[in-house]
PDB file of C-alpha atoms in Angstrom:
ATOM      1  CA  MET A   1       8.467 -16.382 107.705  1.00 70.00           C
ATOM      2  CA  ARG A   2      11.832 -15.922 108.815  1.00 82.00           C
ATOM      3  CA  VAL A   3      13.666 -17.739 106.124  1.00 89.00           C
ATOM      4  CA  MET A   4      11.860 -16.324 103.750  1.00 94.00           C
ATOM      5  CA  GLY A   5      11.676 -12.750 104.819  1.00 90.00           C
ATOM      6  CA  GLY A   6      14.770 -13.468 105.282  1.00 91.00           C
ATOM      7  CA  ARG A   7      15.652 -13.714 101.448  1.00 94.00           C
ATOM      8  CA  ALA A   8      13.493 -10.573 100.030  1.00 95.00           C
ATOM      9  CA  GLN A   9      16.035  -9.267  97.597  1.00 96.00           C
ATOM     10  CA  HIS A  10      16.403  -5.064  99.609  1.00 94.00           C
ATOM     11  CA  ASP A  11      19.534  -5.152  97.589  1.00 95.00           C
ATOM     12  CA  PRO A  12      20.032  -4.044  93.739  1.00 94.00           C
ATOM     13  CA  HIS A  13      22.247  -7.523  93.003  1.00 95.00           C
ATOM     14  CA  ALA A  14      20.435 -10.630  95.233  1.00 96.00           C
ATOM     15  CA  LEU A  15      19.173 -13.558  93.311  1.00 97.00           C
ATOM     16  CA  GLU A  16      15.633 -14.564  93.671  1.00 97.00           C
ATOM     17  CA  ALA A  17      15.480 -17.332  95.874  1.00 97.00           C
ATOM     18  CA  GLY A  18      12.893 -20.381  97.038  1.00 97.00           C
ATOM     19  CA  GLY A  19      12.104 -23.795  97.685  1.00 97.00           C
ATOM     20  CA  VAL A  20       9.255 -25.983  98.896  1.00 97.00           C
ATOM     21  CA  LEU A  21       6.693 -24.802 101.501  1.00 97.00           C
ATOM     22  CA  VAL A  22       6.396 -28.404 104.032  1.00 96.00           C
ATOM     23  CA  GLY A  23       3.802 -28.485 106.837  1.00 95.00           C
ATOM     24  CA  ARG A  24       0.194 -30.608 108.411  1.00 94.00           C
ATOM     25  CA  HIS A  25      -3.160 -30.362 107.536  1.00 90.00           C
ATOM     26  CA  ILE A  26      -5.151 -29.494 109.910  1.00 90.00           C
ATOM     27  CA  ARG A  27      -8.197 -32.482 110.422  1.00 88.00           C
ATOM     28  CA  GLY A  28     -11.620 -31.470 110.126  1.00 89.00           C
ATOM     29  CA  SER A  29     -10.693 -27.954 108.466  1.00 89.00           C
ATOM     30  CA  ARG A  30      -9.670 -26.143 105.612  1.00 85.00           C
ATOM     31  CA  ASP A  31      -6.613 -25.271 107.484  1.00 90.00           C
ATOM     32  CA  VAL A  32      -2.932 -25.647 107.083  1.00 93.00           C
ATOM     33  CA  VAL A  33       0.188 -24.925 109.019  1.00 94.00           C
ATOM     34  CA  VAL A  34       3.679 -24.154 107.161  1.00 95.00           C
ATOM     35  CA  ASP A  35       6.485 -25.460 109.603  1.00 94.00           C
ATOM     36  CA  LEU A  36       9.356 -25.453 107.343  1.00 95.00           C
ATOM     37  CA  VAL A  37      10.924 -24.254 104.250  1.00 96.00           C
ATOM     38  CA  THR A  38      13.807 -25.156 101.910  1.00 96.00           C
ATOM     39  CA  GLU A  39      15.760 -23.051 101.166  1.00 96.00           C
ATOM     40  CA  PRO A  40      18.129 -22.801  97.953  1.00 96.00           C
ATOM     41  CA  MET A  41      20.151 -26.208  97.620  1.00 96.00           C
ATOM     42  CA  PRO A  42      22.860 -27.402  95.136  1.00 95.00           C
ATOM     43  CA  GLY A  43      21.617 -27.511  91.284  1.00 96.00           C
ATOM     44  CA  ASP A  44      18.692 -25.059  91.967  1.00 97.00           C
ATOM     45  CA  ARG A  45      19.920 -21.933  89.082  1.00 97.00           C
ATOM     46  CA  GLN A  46      19.298 -18.267  90.589  1.00 97.00           C
ATOM     47  CA  SER A  47      19.316 -14.782  88.862  1.00 97.00           C
ATOM     48  CA  ARG A  48      18.621 -11.475  90.040  1.00 96.00           C
ATOM     49  CA  TYR A  49      14.799 -12.605  88.736  1.00 96.00           C
ATOM     50  CA  SER A  50      14.118 -15.940  88.204  1.00 96.00           C
ATOM     51  CA  PHE A  51      14.478 -19.292  90.373  1.00 97.00           C
ATOM     52  CA  HIS A  52      14.471 -22.913  88.882  1.00 95.00           C
ATOM     53  CA  ARG A  53      14.092 -25.646  91.784  1.00 95.00           C
ATOM     54  CA  SER A  54      16.097 -28.624  91.651  1.00 95.00           C
ATOM     55  CA  GLN A  55      14.001 -31.014  92.130  1.00 92.00           C
ATOM     56  CA  LYS A  56      16.297 -33.839  93.699  1.00 95.00           C
ATOM     57  CA  PRO A  57      17.945 -31.988  96.597  1.00 96.00           C
ATOM     58  CA  HIS A  58      14.254 -30.959  97.558  1.00 94.00           C
ATOM     59  CA  GLN A  59      13.198 -34.271  97.014  1.00 94.00           C
ATOM     60  CA  ARG A  60      14.966 -35.912  99.679  1.00 95.00           C
ATOM     61  CA  PHE A  61      14.817 -33.440 101.742  1.00 95.00           C
ATOM     62  CA  LEU A  62      10.796 -33.807 101.879  1.00 94.00           C
ATOM     63  CA  ASP A  63      11.039 -37.626 101.614  1.00 95.00           C
ATOM     64  CA  GLU A  64      13.065 -37.351 105.100  1.00 96.00           C
ATOM     65  CA  ILE A  65      10.645 -34.567 107.116  1.00 95.00           C
ATOM     66  CA  TRP A  66       7.688 -36.755 105.554  1.00 93.00           C
ATOM     67  CA  ARG A  67       9.867 -40.231 107.528  1.00 95.00           C
ATOM     68  CA  THR A  68      10.772 -38.426 110.569  1.00 96.00           C
ATOM     69  CA  SER A  69       7.178 -36.609 110.978  1.00 94.00           C
ATOM     70  CA  ARG A  70       5.858 -39.728 111.079  1.00 93.00           C
ATOM     71  CA  LYS A  71       3.964 -38.889 107.492  1.00 90.00           C
ATOM     72  CA  THR A  72       2.552 -36.145 108.813  1.00 91.00           C
ATOM     73  CA  CYS A  73       4.558 -33.173 107.728  1.00 93.00           C
ATOM     74  CA  VAL A  74       3.450 -32.659 103.773  1.00 94.00           C
ATOM     75  CA  TYR A  75       4.643 -30.980 100.552  1.00 95.00           C
ATOM     76  CA  LEU A  76       2.099 -28.094 100.839  1.00 96.00           C
ATOM     77  CA  GLY A  77       3.572 -25.887  97.956  1.00 96.00           C
ATOM     78  CA  GLU A  78       6.600 -23.261  96.593  1.00 97.00           C
ATOM     79  CA  TRP A  79       7.527 -20.418  97.482  1.00 97.00           C
ATOM     80  CA  HIS A  80      10.510 -17.810  96.208  1.00 98.00           C
ATOM     81  CA  THR A  81      11.335 -14.255  95.969  1.00 98.00           C
ATOM     82  CA  HIS A  82      10.759 -11.339  93.684  1.00 98.00           C
ATOM     83  CA  PRO A  83      12.394  -7.904  93.097  1.00 97.00           C
ATOM     84  CA  GLU A  84       9.269  -5.638  93.752  1.00 96.00           C
ATOM     85  CA  ARG A  85       8.194  -4.236  96.593  1.00 95.00           C
ATOM     86  CA  HIS A  86       4.135  -5.689  96.080  1.00 95.00           C
ATOM     87  CA  PRO A  87       5.197  -9.181  94.452  1.00 96.00           C
ATOM     88  CA  SER A  88       2.616 -10.254  91.735  1.00 96.00           C
ATOM     89  CA  PRO A  89       3.257 -13.757  89.660  1.00 97.00           C
ATOM     90  CA  SER A  90       4.682 -13.449  86.278  1.00 97.00           C
ATOM     91  CA  SER A  91       3.310 -15.464  83.212  1.00 96.00           C
ATOM     92  CA  VAL A  92       6.215 -17.960  84.000  1.00 96.00           C
ATOM     93  CA  ASP A  93       5.172 -17.801  87.867  1.00 97.00           C
ATOM     94  CA  LEU A  94       1.400 -18.989  86.544  1.00 97.00           C
ATOM     95  CA  ALA A  95       1.878 -21.777  84.338  1.00 95.00           C
ATOM     96  CA  ASP A  96       4.355 -23.240  86.291  1.00 95.00           C
ATOM     97  CA  TRP A  97       1.736 -23.117  89.486  1.00 96.00           C
ATOM     98  CA  ARG A  98      -1.285 -24.649  86.715  1.00 95.00           C
ATOM     99  CA  LYS A  99       1.621 -27.053  86.131  1.00 93.00           C
ATOM    100  CA  ARG A 100       2.067 -28.116  89.255  1.00 93.00           C
ATOM    101  CA  LEU A 101      -1.592 -28.203  90.135  1.00 94.00           C
ATOM    102  CA  VAL A 102      -2.261 -31.107  87.081  1.00 91.00           C
ATOM    103  CA  LYS A 103       1.219 -33.391  87.977  1.00 89.00           C
ATOM    104  CA  ASP A 104       2.453 -32.910  91.580  1.00 87.00           C
ATOM    105  CA  GLN A 105       1.435 -34.996  94.313  1.00 82.00           C
ATOM    106  CA  VAL A 106       0.073 -33.887  96.806  1.00 84.00           C
ATOM    107  CA  ASP A 107      -2.803 -35.644  99.333  1.00 81.00           C
ATOM    108  CA  SER A 108      -5.326 -32.353  99.055  1.00 89.00           C
ATOM    109  CA  GLU A 109      -7.396 -30.485  97.061  1.00 91.00           C
ATOM    110  CA  SER A 110      -5.368 -27.677  96.580  1.00 94.00           C
ATOM    111  CA  MET A 111      -2.007 -25.954  97.185  1.00 96.00           C
ATOM    112  CA  PHE A 112      -0.561 -23.069  97.947  1.00 97.00           C
ATOM    113  CA  PHE A 113       2.305 -20.703  96.052  1.00 98.00           C
ATOM    114  CA  VAL A 114       3.927 -17.823  98.238  1.00 97.00           C
ATOM    115  CA  ILE A 115       5.917 -14.598  96.674  1.00 98.00           C
ATOM    116  CA  VAL A 116       8.168 -12.822  98.815  1.00 97.00           C
ATOM    117  CA  GLY A 117       8.905  -8.883  97.885  1.00 96.00           C
ATOM    118  CA  GLN A 118      10.880  -6.248  99.563  1.00 96.00           C
ATOM    119  CA  VAL A 119       7.540  -4.645 101.897  1.00 95.00           C
ATOM    120  CA  GLU A 120       5.008  -7.478 101.229  1.00 95.00           C
ATOM    121  CA  THR A 121       4.696 -11.593 101.062  1.00 96.00           C
ATOM    122  CA  ALA A 122       1.263 -12.405  99.086  1.00 96.00           C
ATOM    123  CA  ALA A 123       0.318 -15.960  98.877  1.00 97.00           C
ATOM    124  CA  TRP A 124      -2.042 -17.599  96.357  1.00 97.00           C
ATOM    125  CA  GLU A 125      -4.470 -21.049  97.408  1.00 96.00           C
ATOM    126  CA  GLY A 126      -4.449 -22.619  93.839  1.00 96.00           C
ATOM    127  CA  PHE A 127      -7.022 -25.633  93.523  1.00 96.00           C
ATOM    128  CA  ARG A 128      -6.220 -29.055  91.883  1.00 92.00           C
ATOM    129  CA  GLY A 129      -9.619 -29.535  89.757  1.00 86.00           C
ATOM    130  CA  THR A 130     -10.136 -26.265  88.778  1.00 90.00           C
ATOM    131  CA  GLY A 131      -6.634 -24.980  88.277  1.00 91.00           C
ATOM    132  CA  ARG A 132      -8.221 -21.715  89.824  1.00 94.00           C
ATOM    133  CA  LEU A 133      -5.640 -19.750  91.725  1.00 96.00           C
ATOM    134  CA  ALA A 134      -6.946 -16.941  94.647  1.00 96.00           C
ATOM    135  CA  ARG A 135      -5.055 -14.591  96.399  1.00 96.00           C
ATOM    136  CA  LEU A 136      -4.777 -14.780 100.263  1.00 95.00           C
ATOM    137  CA  GLU A 137      -4.241 -12.064 102.231  1.00 87.00           C
ATOM    138  CA  ALA A 138      -0.495 -10.596 101.880  1.00 87.00           C
ATOM    139  CA  VAL A 139       1.351  -9.803 105.104  1.00 89.00           C
ATOM    140  CA  GLN A 140       3.734  -6.571 105.099  1.00 88.00           C
ATOM    141  CA  HIS A 141       7.030  -7.171 106.205  1.00 82.00           C
ATOM    142  CA  ALA A 142       8.727  -5.631 109.275  1.00 68.00           C
ATOM    143  CA  PRO A 143      10.964  -2.709 108.471  1.00 62.00           C
ATOM    144  CA  THR A 144      14.680  -3.346 108.639  1.00 57.00           C
TER     145      THR A 144
END
């Protein structure tokens, strides 16, 4: 949470940031643990109101983590920031998430999508079979 929260857009000129969520599925449960997140990398496009993740550098990171973790750390989903206090997904976010639920190769029935706002961080679980998105409990940030 420290990496993502550190990218919250408090400054009026701060650009959106984002990356991928990497972690583990806990065997015998529906629980997941997010171990790492990527930060913006060369090739990513950032503006005040958008973030577009470049595929190749983040995929190289995922491939390396997969190898060094002995195939236990996997791609869980995506995160990015919004310049709003209580984040909600835009129509662009929703379309991208639904596309990822269909096209991304993951060994799970769901993926996770996180938006870091200025006051809280919100998350959604997306279900691959139906494309349904369920909002998870939001987390309030510590005062800055």
